[in-house]
Amino acid sequence: MNTSGVLLRTTAVAVGLLFLSPLLYGIWISLQTANGFFSGNGEMTLQNYVDAVEKMNFLRYLFNSLIVSGGVTILSLATSIMAAYAFSRFEFRGRDLIFGLVVATLMIPGHITLIPNYLNFAKVGLLDTYAGLILPAVANGFATFFLRQYFRGIPRSLDEAAWMDGANAWKVLYRVIIPMSKPAIYAMGLFIFLGEWNSYVWPLIATDSPDMLTLQIGLARLYKMDAQEGLVNWPLVMAAATLTMLPVLLGFALVERHLVRGISMGAIK
Amino acid sequence: MISIALENVSKSYQADTPVVKNVDLDIEPGEFVVIVGPSGCGKSTMMRMIAGLERISSGTLRIGGKVANDIPPQHRDIAMVFQNYALYPHLTVAENIGFSLEMRGVSKTERLRRVEVVAHLLQLSDYLHKKPKDLSGGQRQRVAMGRAIARDAKTYLMDEPLSNLDAELRSSMRAEIKHLHRQLKATMIYVTHDQVEALTLADRIAVMNKGVLLQFDTPEKIYDDPASLFVAGFIGSPPMNFIEANCKEGIVQTTKEGTRIPITCPPELEGEDVVVGLRPENGVLSAGDKRMAIEFRGEVMLIETTGSNRNIHAKTATGPLLIVAPRSAAIGLGDNVSIGYNTEDAFLFEKKTGKRIHLS
Ligand SMILES: Nc1ncnc2c1ncn2[C@@H]1O[C@H](COP(=O)(O)OP(=O)(O)O)[C@@H](O)[C@H]1O
Ligand SMILES: [Mg+2]
């Protein structure tokens, strides 16, 4: 390896460590006792993790988060795949106008729709339910736009070959378009899942009962709940935060190979 | 086997610029029809209209006598080989070939059996588990073919299926396709810009240019009796020689010396410009005077050997002239030669319209 290679690697490792440092520091804190943390005597324990799970109703929040993030991911992928298919493959009156409107939704900050959404969901009685948490995120303008662009890159003649082979519109979609777009769909799915997993404001205002909280809200409550004599129990909060992160890392590990293939697919052809 | 008929069919992608114009084409059940014409003349568009992939702007398409303009492609019982193959890149060769059977709900065991038969026929048995990207051009072409013939369609459409292959593979695939047609006993419509392919494959050839169907007839008739200047020039290899001339006093005349074209002109063409067509393979070459009815004098400029024959390019007073001569002919570069034709071998065309004028 030449000097510039060494330099490159050293820089990469340094930047990587810089990015990781808050995370590693958090994990480090989570392994100390509260006393140890505040007095700095370095007393170590795993009890924070046990406490986090027990005090915080962690498993229930985890379940809620999985249902909500999973539900949003699957449903919004389903709607945006179908919308993207229609926008990329069919000619119908007003198509470009409607697509323009879909793209226009990207310009509206989510917070503007918070109040109307809240009022509407209150009216139909969906607050504090899974449906109330999931439905607002199911129509995803960005995913529709992104997938439409990707679908447009798939040669039309493949659709046509499938038509000639006897496929109808649905079969063209799920036997040709979707399998060929796997990398894009996985990437989009991961993106949506992460966004939903970390979402805070809507779950905060749309839930109420302790059993409906998602992990992020639960985490925030823990933060307030466990203040001892005015001090936040940081090791406990960090243990809970680390646990909150784990499912996402696991999920990423599962789909990672699809993403990497997606990135290199364009390159070799 | 089923008949396909186009009645006054036109297609415009943009308003007022038709790319297929008022085409009438009557294809018999089981016939092998080749649509031939230069690139961009509307061949693929014709085929895509028959397949149902392109809307017909005006006119009627009948499949088996029934109006089919609005039948979606998957219900036309037509299989198609695409010009660019359009293989499904995410599926294996076996899955590609079996796709149409899967779409029709054929059971898995039956599907596998049919795929094996087709793969054997097309010598693809060793590649069934590969993906298209791991195949050579010729193999991909055969997979595309296999995908079309895996099911028993009533009609097969093939859009320049051999255009990406090398010459050797092309000629062996040509024979294969002809053989397939006999086996499948189906109606076949085949598109090519290669007139040799058209002549060797077709029961009948449809010659197109600029969206217009110029002639639809058997290969022999097209060759022996071209309906227009374009057809005459397009079909036949090497291409027909054309000599510009004029009708004067009832006879075709050129002002050039050393040229004699004693063909009588019909009276209505008096004073009109005409084109005389002479096939290279009908010319008779001699060093001296043979005293044939039509005669040119010229100098040999170039000799190409094609194996059994030689192509002699001569410069004459009326322009270049190409003759196919046997290899035995003792002709050398720079020789002064006389090139003779019988009047029966000459074709006469009106220059303005390109229309054939039949000599009586
Ligand atoms: N989708 C399309 N939109 C607009 N023009 C087209 C389209 N497809 C083909 N054309 C035009 O129609 C003419 C005929 O094309 P095509 O049928 O593909 O010719 P060929 O197959 O004989 O080469 C060409 O001038 C081409 O540019
Ligand atoms: Mg074409």
XYZ file of C-alpha atoms and ligand atoms in Angstrom:
657
model
C 0.000 0.000 0.000
C 1.361 3.402 -0.922
C 1.437 6.513 1.251
C -1.728 8.051 -0.097
C -3.511 4.751 0.581
C -2.326 4.795 4.177
C -3.371 8.397 4.526
C -6.777 7.626 3.084
C -7.373 4.733 5.444
C -6.176 6.596 8.482
C -8.477 9.475 7.663
C -11.379 7.123 7.063
C -10.871 5.389 10.389
C -10.503 8.711 12.197
C -13.705 10.111 10.686
C -15.488 6.843 11.407
C -14.459 7.011 15.076
C -15.560 10.622 15.229
C -19.012 9.625 13.958
C -19.188 6.706 16.347
C -17.914 8.577 19.393
C -21.275 9.781 20.812
C -22.623 6.271 20.398
C -19.648 4.632 22.071
C -19.710 7.224 24.820
C -23.395 6.533 25.377
C -22.791 2.808 25.643
C -19.913 3.484 28.018
C -22.181 5.539 30.267
C -24.886 2.885 30.142
C -22.475 0.399 31.711
C -21.805 2.479 34.822
C -23.831 2.653 37.998
C -25.575 5.944 38.706
C -23.239 6.489 41.638
C -20.241 5.588 39.614
C -21.277 7.973 36.860
C -21.897 10.962 39.111
C -18.931 10.433 41.398
C -16.659 9.268 38.642
C -15.387 6.203 40.540
C -15.892 3.942 37.479
C -18.194 1.379 39.089
C -19.542 -0.909 36.327
C -22.840 -2.826 36.068
C -25.364 -4.324 33.649
C -28.218 -3.541 36.040
C -29.212 -0.454 33.997
C -30.328 -2.716 31.149
C -32.424 -4.830 33.492
C -33.896 -1.678 35.023
C -34.605 -0.151 31.622
C -36.599 -3.184 30.547
C -38.463 -3.453 33.872
C -39.143 0.157 34.799
C -39.826 1.430 31.363
C -42.231 -1.202 30.044
C -39.636 -1.613 27.306
C -41.097 -4.714 25.706
C -44.491 -3.095 25.256
C -42.959 0.020 23.671
C -40.771 -2.153 21.493
C -43.831 -4.065 20.343
C -45.669 -0.802 19.614
C -42.745 0.628 17.689
C -42.364 -2.525 15.642
C -46.065 -2.563 14.784
C -46.139 1.104 13.866
C -42.832 1.269 11.963
C -43.410 -2.090 10.317
C -46.981 -1.183 9.415
C -45.997 2.173 7.983
C -43.145 0.636 6.015
C -45.232 -2.118 4.467
C -48.306 -0.011 3.767
C -46.479 3.010 2.413
C -44.280 0.790 0.220
C -47.452 -0.844 -1.074
C -49.145 2.441 -1.915
C -46.082 4.085 -3.391
C -45.150 1.038 -5.469
C -48.617 1.004 -6.985
C -48.680 4.755 -7.498
C -45.183 4.732 -8.994
C -46.210 1.900 -11.331
C -49.214 3.876 -12.515
C -47.221 7.072 -12.951
C -44.395 5.347 -14.809
C -46.379 2.996 -17.021
C -49.927 4.105 -17.717
C -51.299 7.008 -19.622
C -54.360 8.565 -18.097
C -55.878 11.972 -18.099
C -54.331 14.339 -15.561
C -51.400 12.027 -14.872
C -48.740 14.706 -14.930
C -50.858 17.080 -12.896
C -51.503 14.447 -10.239
C -47.860 13.505 -10.162
C -47.016 17.182 -9.761
C -49.326 17.337 -6.761
C -47.680 14.266 -5.258
C -44.289 15.923 -5.612
C -45.718 19.161 -4.212
C -46.523 17.361 -0.946
C -42.766 17.166 -0.404
C -42.689 20.937 -0.031
C -45.087 20.934 2.910
C -43.356 20.615 6.296
C -44.858 17.808 8.345
C -45.568 20.075 11.262
C -48.069 22.071 9.281
C -50.309 19.032 8.921
C -50.014 18.068 12.593
C -52.990 20.070 13.836
C -55.407 19.218 10.986
C -54.389 15.581 11.262
C -54.929 15.661 15.007
C -58.371 17.220 14.657
C -59.425 14.792 11.938
C -58.213 11.756 13.814
C -59.890 12.984 16.955
C -63.140 13.357 15.020
C -63.060 9.774 13.727
C -61.830 8.433 17.052
C -58.484 7.099 15.872
C -56.303 8.852 18.417
C -54.433 6.517 20.719
C -54.782 3.579 18.314
C -52.296 1.849 16.017
C -54.303 3.009 13.015
C -53.951 6.573 14.236
C -50.198 6.177 14.431
C -49.824 4.426 11.090
C -52.279 6.031 8.676
C -50.844 9.568 8.413
C -47.562 8.168 7.074
C -49.027 5.733 4.585
C -49.176 8.110 1.621
C -45.529 8.847 0.972
C -44.806 11.402 -1.732
C -41.079 10.939 -1.639
C -41.254 7.152 -1.945
C -43.681 7.514 -4.856
C -41.383 9.948 -6.614
C -38.254 7.889 -5.935
C -39.761 4.591 -7.090
C -41.324 6.151 -10.160
C -37.893 7.348 -11.236
C -36.491 3.891 -10.657
C -39.315 2.147 -12.517
C -38.835 4.459 -15.471
C -35.305 3.122 -15.766
C -36.617 -0.400 -16.329
C -36.954 -0.979 -20.079
C -40.519 -0.906 -21.321
C -39.824 -3.876 -23.510
C -39.696 -6.089 -20.401
C -43.268 -5.105 -19.578
C -44.203 -5.712 -23.168
C -42.556 -9.124 -23.191
C -44.571 -10.004 -20.101
C -47.771 -8.758 -21.725
C -47.059 -10.972 -24.715
C -46.346 -13.871 -22.385
C -49.855 -13.476 -21.032
C -49.320 -11.371 -17.921
C -51.860 -8.794 -16.815
C -50.993 -5.472 -15.166
C -50.701 -7.014 -11.688
C -48.454 -9.821 -12.832
C -46.236 -7.415 -14.734
C -45.904 -5.479 -11.494
C -45.099 -8.298 -9.133
C -43.253 -10.653 -11.450
C -41.181 -8.107 -13.392
C -41.145 -4.587 -11.964
C -40.911 -5.404 -8.257
C -38.247 -8.130 -8.511
C -36.168 -5.863 -10.718
C -36.506 -2.964 -8.286
C -35.596 -4.876 -5.156
C -32.551 -2.761 -4.256
C -34.542 0.453 -4.572
C -37.459 -0.986 -2.631
C -35.240 -2.272 0.169
C -33.442 1.054 0.379
C -36.732 2.937 0.450
C -38.158 0.511 2.996
C -35.192 0.950 5.322
C -35.412 4.693 4.927
C -39.124 4.733 5.786
C -38.640 2.341 8.696
C -35.868 4.439 10.215
C -37.847 7.622 9.784
C -40.833 6.086 11.500
C -38.790 4.445 14.230
C -37.323 7.812 15.156
C -40.520 9.760 14.701
C -41.402 11.700 17.812
C -43.888 14.524 17.451
C -46.865 12.679 15.960
C -46.693 9.716 18.358
C -46.320 12.205 21.174
C -49.560 14.036 20.431
C -51.503 11.067 19.003
C -51.031 8.718 21.947
C -52.066 8.991 25.514
C -52.424 5.697 27.319
C -49.176 4.135 28.606
C -49.834 1.012 26.556
C -49.781 2.871 23.238
C -46.469 4.696 23.613
C -43.683 4.018 21.155
C -40.078 3.560 22.202
C -39.061 7.137 21.516
C -41.889 8.523 23.666
C -41.187 5.995 26.387
C -37.554 7.000 26.325
C -38.468 10.627 26.770
C -40.745 9.805 29.690
C -38.038 7.791 31.374
C -35.868 10.803 31.165
C -38.269 12.814 33.249
C -39.568 10.022 35.418
C -36.313 8.915 36.866
C -34.774 12.178 37.853
C -33.275 11.518 41.284
C -33.059 14.623 43.356
C -33.161 16.783 40.274
C -30.562 14.730 38.446
C -31.287 12.629 35.350
C -30.228 9.004 35.738
C -28.060 9.107 32.630
C -26.770 5.544 32.766
C -30.346 4.268 32.792
C -31.384 6.558 29.921
C -28.338 5.489 27.898
C -29.083 1.820 28.504
C -32.639 2.340 27.257
C -31.389 4.324 24.255
C -28.943 1.553 23.390
C -31.732 -1.002 23.547
C -33.870 1.212 21.320
C -31.146 1.250 18.719
C -30.616 -2.495 18.594
C -33.640 -3.552 16.500
C -32.719 -0.983 13.855
C -29.152 -2.258 13.630
C -30.505 -5.774 13.365
C -32.864 -4.744 10.586
C -30.092 -2.977 8.730
C -27.868 -6.056 8.952
C -30.687 -8.068 7.397
C -31.249 -5.881 4.343
C -27.727 -4.597 3.925
C -26.673 -7.071 1.260
C -29.620 -6.014 -0.913
C -28.593 -2.400 -0.602
C -24.993 -3.041 -1.513
C -26.071 -5.043 -4.534
C -28.315 -2.172 -5.524
C -25.467 0.271 -5.454
C -23.145 -1.887 -7.524
C -25.837 -3.015 -9.969
C -25.711 0.201 -11.954
C -21.947 0.106 -11.994
C -21.172 -3.124 -13.818
C -23.686 -2.803 -16.596
C -52.910 -21.356 -37.312
C -54.980 -18.279 -37.803
C -55.348 -15.561 -40.400
C -54.271 -11.988 -39.793
C -55.614 -9.154 -41.864
C -54.845 -5.462 -41.870
C -57.387 -3.292 -43.626
C -56.370 0.251 -44.440
C -54.303 0.444 -41.257
C -52.474 3.661 -40.395
C -50.465 4.734 -37.387
C -49.323 8.168 -36.281
C -47.346 8.753 -33.109
C -47.780 12.491 -33.551
C -50.745 14.010 -35.319
C -50.295 14.380 -39.076
C -47.047 12.410 -39.314
C -48.148 8.869 -40.108
C -45.375 6.267 -39.907
C -47.585 3.516 -41.321
C -49.900 4.550 -44.128
C -53.056 2.769 -45.289
C -51.624 -0.721 -45.229
C -53.666 -3.644 -46.527
C -52.165 -7.005 -45.707
C -53.907 -10.356 -45.856
C -51.998 -13.148 -44.173
C -53.195 -16.726 -44.617
C -53.335 -19.156 -41.705
C -49.963 -20.862 -41.292
C -48.195 -18.575 -43.669
C -44.633 -17.331 -43.118
C -44.661 -13.658 -43.996
C -41.557 -11.511 -43.916
C -41.910 -7.745 -43.657
C -38.813 -6.168 -45.141
C -37.716 -2.604 -45.632
C -35.019 -0.145 -44.651
C -34.556 0.961 -41.061
C -37.265 3.317 -39.845
C -39.842 2.386 -42.496
C -42.414 1.279 -39.920
C -41.827 -2.479 -39.711
C -41.654 -2.626 -35.928
C -44.662 -0.353 -35.688
C -46.663 -2.733 -37.895
C -45.655 -5.665 -35.772
C -46.421 -3.870 -32.524
C -49.882 -3.015 -33.801
C -50.508 -6.662 -34.617
C -49.218 -7.615 -31.162
C -51.437 -5.050 -29.464
C -48.545 -3.100 -27.972
C -49.388 -0.032 -30.042
C -52.798 1.468 -30.710
C -53.991 1.461 -34.299
C -54.713 5.038 -35.341
C -57.130 4.091 -38.087
C -58.153 1.012 -40.003
C -59.035 -2.495 -38.904
C -56.989 -5.410 -37.668
C -58.609 -8.811 -37.913
C -57.281 -11.908 -36.222
C -59.038 -15.031 -37.391
C -61.617 -12.826 -39.073
C -62.560 -11.054 -35.840
C -61.876 -7.355 -35.337
C -58.989 -7.220 -32.866
C -58.137 -3.508 -32.591
C -59.129 -3.351 -28.932
C -58.106 -6.800 -27.711
C -55.286 -6.426 -25.136
C -52.023 -8.149 -26.062
C -52.277 -10.918 -23.477
C -55.560 -12.065 -25.025
C -54.442 -12.182 -28.644
C -52.688 -15.529 -28.400
C -49.621 -14.105 -30.097
C -46.062 -14.846 -29.034
C -43.313 -12.410 -29.870
C -39.541 -12.349 -30.131
C -38.318 -8.826 -29.451
C -35.633 -7.068 -31.438
C -33.586 -6.527 -28.261
C -34.652 -9.937 -26.797
C -36.138 -8.307 -23.650
C -35.205 -11.286 -21.481
C -36.143 -10.987 -17.818
C -32.750 -10.318 -16.235
C -33.782 -11.500 -12.773
C -34.957 -14.910 -13.971
C -32.951 -17.926 -15.081
C -33.069 -19.254 -18.615
C -35.535 -21.934 -17.526
C -37.760 -19.371 -15.804
C -37.596 -17.089 -18.816
C -38.671 -19.878 -21.145
C -41.361 -21.089 -18.755
C -42.733 -17.620 -17.982
C -45.577 -17.688 -20.476
C -46.625 -21.127 -19.210
C -46.561 -19.885 -15.633
C -48.756 -16.936 -16.613
C -51.225 -19.395 -18.071
C -51.318 -21.438 -14.899
C -49.614 -24.509 -16.356
C -48.582 -26.856 -13.538
C -44.977 -26.866 -12.461
C -44.193 -30.400 -13.617
C -45.731 -29.785 -17.031
C -43.854 -26.509 -17.235
C -40.521 -28.151 -16.523
C -41.234 -30.805 -19.116
C -42.028 -28.236 -21.808
C -39.020 -26.110 -20.892
C -36.778 -29.141 -21.300
C -38.228 -29.935 -24.708
C -37.732 -26.385 -25.916
C -34.268 -26.145 -24.394
C -33.277 -29.345 -26.126
C -34.602 -28.102 -29.442
C -32.633 -24.855 -29.139
C -29.543 -26.460 -27.583
C -29.958 -24.582 -24.339
C -30.131 -27.553 -21.988
C -26.769 -26.759 -20.409
C -27.688 -23.182 -19.585
C -31.076 -23.566 -17.946
C -29.890 -22.308 -14.569
C -27.916 -19.343 -15.828
C -29.097 -15.767 -15.857
C -29.291 -13.894 -19.173
C -26.289 -11.727 -18.303
C -24.089 -14.841 -18.277
C -24.999 -15.805 -21.843
C -23.519 -14.890 -25.212
C -25.517 -12.964 -27.789
C -26.413 -16.079 -29.714
C -27.554 -17.886 -26.582
C -29.706 -14.934 -25.519
C -31.245 -14.905 -28.930
C -32.145 -18.573 -28.578
C -33.628 -17.978 -25.137
C -35.781 -15.215 -26.628
C -36.874 -17.662 -29.289
C -37.484 -20.356 -26.691
C -39.616 -18.054 -24.592
C -41.853 -17.450 -27.591
C -42.218 -21.053 -28.700
C -42.600 -22.619 -25.234
C -46.337 -22.240 -25.527
C -48.481 -23.047 -28.512
C -49.452 -19.651 -29.782
C -51.509 -19.291 -32.914
C -49.204 -16.588 -34.251
C -45.529 -15.837 -33.763
C -44.043 -12.419 -34.341
C -40.301 -11.978 -34.700
C -38.749 -8.535 -34.884
C -35.280 -8.719 -36.432
C -34.395 -11.647 -34.185
C -31.108 -12.340 -35.941
C -29.833 -8.813 -36.410
C -27.351 -8.990 -33.518
C -25.749 -12.274 -34.518
C -22.646 -12.941 -36.542
C -23.030 -14.166 -40.106
C -22.432 -17.835 -39.390
C -24.883 -18.069 -36.521
C -27.351 -16.055 -38.519
C -27.485 -18.512 -41.345
C -27.791 -21.520 -39.049
C -30.540 -19.809 -37.042
C -32.301 -18.976 -40.298
C -32.508 -22.637 -41.132
C -33.630 -23.325 -37.565
C -36.465 -20.826 -37.795
C -37.652 -22.214 -41.096
C -37.632 -25.652 -39.537
C -39.520 -24.395 -36.477
C -42.198 -22.934 -38.676
C -42.797 -26.289 -40.295
C -42.990 -27.937 -36.874
C -45.198 -25.354 -35.181
C -47.551 -25.041 -38.126
C -48.356 -21.534 -36.939
C -48.721 -18.225 -38.675
C -45.421 -16.381 -38.574
C -44.668 -12.759 -39.189
C -41.017 -11.933 -39.348
C -39.468 -8.491 -39.619
C -36.062 -7.822 -41.101
C -34.161 -5.168 -42.997
C -32.078 -7.890 -44.643
C -33.460 -8.865 -48.033
C -31.484 -12.122 -48.102
C -33.270 -13.201 -44.931
C -36.566 -12.220 -46.507
C -35.938 -14.185 -49.693
C -34.772 -17.324 -47.894
C -37.451 -17.466 -45.204
C -40.679 -16.143 -46.596
C -43.692 -17.753 -48.160
C -44.598 -14.210 -49.027
C -42.648 -10.967 -48.629
C -44.143 -7.598 -47.768
C -41.801 -4.845 -48.930
C -42.240 -1.535 -47.131
C -40.759 1.896 -47.518
C -41.608 5.071 -45.614
C -44.650 3.505 -44.020
C -46.140 2.318 -47.297
C -46.583 -1.317 -48.274
C -45.156 -1.445 -51.783
C -45.591 -5.081 -52.731
C -46.758 -8.277 -51.109
C -45.922 -11.423 -52.990
C -43.842 -14.598 -53.106
C -40.046 -14.201 -53.126
C -39.900 -15.350 -56.754
C -42.509 -12.869 -57.894
C -40.870 -10.044 -55.964
C -37.547 -10.843 -57.565
C -38.820 -11.520 -61.071
C -41.541 -8.946 -61.163
C -40.875 -6.008 -58.833
C -43.730 -3.528 -58.768
C -41.588 -0.445 -58.341
C -38.147 1.044 -58.607
C -37.730 0.791 -54.826
C -38.617 -2.901 -54.646
C -36.366 -3.666 -57.595
C -33.459 -1.888 -55.947
C -34.055 -3.295 -52.478
C -34.499 -6.968 -53.320
C -31.606 -8.788 -54.935
C -27.939 -8.906 -54.084
C -25.852 -7.331 -55.430
C -28.477 -4.671 -56.148
C -29.939 -3.987 -59.548
C -28.183 -1.559 -61.888
C -30.200 1.513 -62.761
C -29.610 3.511 -65.937
C -31.317 6.826 -66.433
C -32.769 7.355 -69.854
C -35.482 9.108 -71.747
C -38.362 8.011 -73.957
C -38.015 9.482 -77.389
C -39.858 8.488 -80.517
C -41.214 5.407 -78.769
C -37.798 4.094 -77.813
C -35.693 4.265 -74.658
C -32.659 6.374 -75.415
C -29.610 7.615 -73.658
C -27.508 10.361 -75.058
C -24.402 8.452 -74.124
C -22.223 6.866 -76.730
C -21.501 3.173 -76.824
C -24.864 2.374 -75.260
C -27.790 0.736 -76.967
C -31.081 0.114 -75.198
C -33.605 -0.800 -77.852
C -36.684 -0.997 -75.648
C -39.946 0.371 -76.887
C -41.672 2.921 -74.678
C -45.441 3.007 -74.289
C -46.820 6.081 -76.087
C -48.051 7.776 -72.864
C -44.433 8.064 -71.678
C -43.265 9.934 -74.746
C -40.763 12.567 -73.615
C -40.679 11.295 -70.025
C -37.608 10.339 -68.026
C -37.366 6.635 -67.304
C -35.049 4.294 -65.434
C -33.873 1.005 -66.904
C -33.132 -1.734 -64.376
C -30.728 -4.553 -65.113
C -29.832 -7.298 -62.642
C -26.077 -7.855 -62.273
C -26.498 -11.610 -62.546
C -28.140 -11.371 -65.998
C -25.364 -9.456 -67.690
C -23.137 -11.126 -70.217
C -19.575 -9.969 -70.341
C -17.334 -10.228 -73.381
C -14.118 -8.718 -74.575
C -15.374 -8.323 -78.120
C -18.802 -7.692 -79.562
C -21.437 -10.266 -78.659
C -24.165 -8.290 -80.382
C -26.795 -8.632 -77.724
C -29.907 -6.473 -77.856
C -28.837 -4.200 -75.020
C -25.227 -3.274 -74.954
C -22.825 -1.137 -72.957
C -19.156 -0.515 -73.482
C -16.991 0.061 -70.487
C -13.776 -0.342 -68.592
C -13.286 -2.713 -65.648
C -12.588 -0.656 -62.546
C -12.816 -3.187 -59.729
C -13.089 -6.935 -59.352
C -14.458 -8.510 -56.163
C -14.271 -12.234 -55.658
C -17.252 -13.697 -53.843
C -16.080 -17.303 -54.019
C -17.915 -18.972 -56.826
C -18.356 -15.718 -58.746
C -16.765 -12.381 -59.306
C -18.405 -8.983 -59.110
C -17.151 -6.861 -61.959
C -17.551 -3.115 -61.526
C -17.323 -1.379 -64.874
C -17.343 2.272 -65.797
C -19.602 2.973 -68.744
C -20.758 6.116 -70.456
C -24.060 5.857 -68.534
C -22.365 5.430 -65.164
C -21.116 2.503 -63.118
C -22.425 -0.941 -63.927
C -22.065 -4.093 -61.823
C -22.018 -7.527 -63.354
C -21.766 -10.931 -61.715
C -19.473 -13.011 -63.854
C -18.337 -16.605 -63.468
C -14.839 -16.994 -62.074
C -13.688 -18.538 -65.315
C -14.251 -15.332 -67.302
C -10.851 -14.082 -68.382
C -11.238 -10.443 -67.342
C -8.623 -8.216 -65.829
C -8.538 -4.759 -64.316
C -8.589 -2.004 -66.928
C -9.911 -4.235 -69.693
C -12.315 -2.737 -72.143
C -15.391 -4.902 -72.178
C -18.793 -5.124 -73.709
C -21.718 -5.856 -71.420
C -24.799 -7.319 -73.013
C -28.373 -7.981 -71.876
C -31.434 -9.500 -73.481
C -34.408 -7.170 -73.693
C -36.449 -9.652 -71.604
C -34.064 -9.056 -68.712
C -34.617 -5.324 -68.631
C -37.046 -3.606 -66.247
C -38.463 -0.226 -67.078
C -39.621 2.309 -64.477
C -41.128 5.722 -64.708
C -38.590 8.025 -63.055
C -41.078 10.468 -61.570
C -43.232 7.949 -59.728
C -40.917 4.964 -59.538
C -43.712 2.887 -61.023
C -42.910 -0.209 -63.034
C -43.770 -0.087 -66.713
C -44.476 -3.489 -68.102
C -42.827 -4.135 -71.417
C -44.957 -5.869 -73.925
N -42.844 5.515 -29.785
C -42.596 6.291 -30.850
N -42.864 7.610 -30.811
C -42.621 8.397 -31.884
N -42.125 7.967 -33.050
C -41.838 6.656 -33.151
C -42.055 5.746 -32.056
N -41.672 4.512 -32.454
C -41.245 4.644 -33.715
N -41.333 5.919 -34.143
C -40.987 6.421 -35.485
O -41.736 5.688 -36.419
C -40.958 5.372 -37.561
C -40.976 3.870 -37.794
O -40.300 3.233 -36.747
P -40.168 1.662 -36.661
O -41.507 1.065 -36.840
O -39.461 1.352 -35.406
O -39.244 1.353 -37.902
P -38.454 0.012 -38.279
O -38.815 -1.048 -37.309
O -38.879 -0.286 -39.665
O -37.004 0.362 -38.232
C -39.578 5.927 -37.303
O -39.483 7.160 -37.983
C -39.537 6.149 -35.820
O -38.732 7.240 -35.517
Mg -37.518 -2.094 -35.881
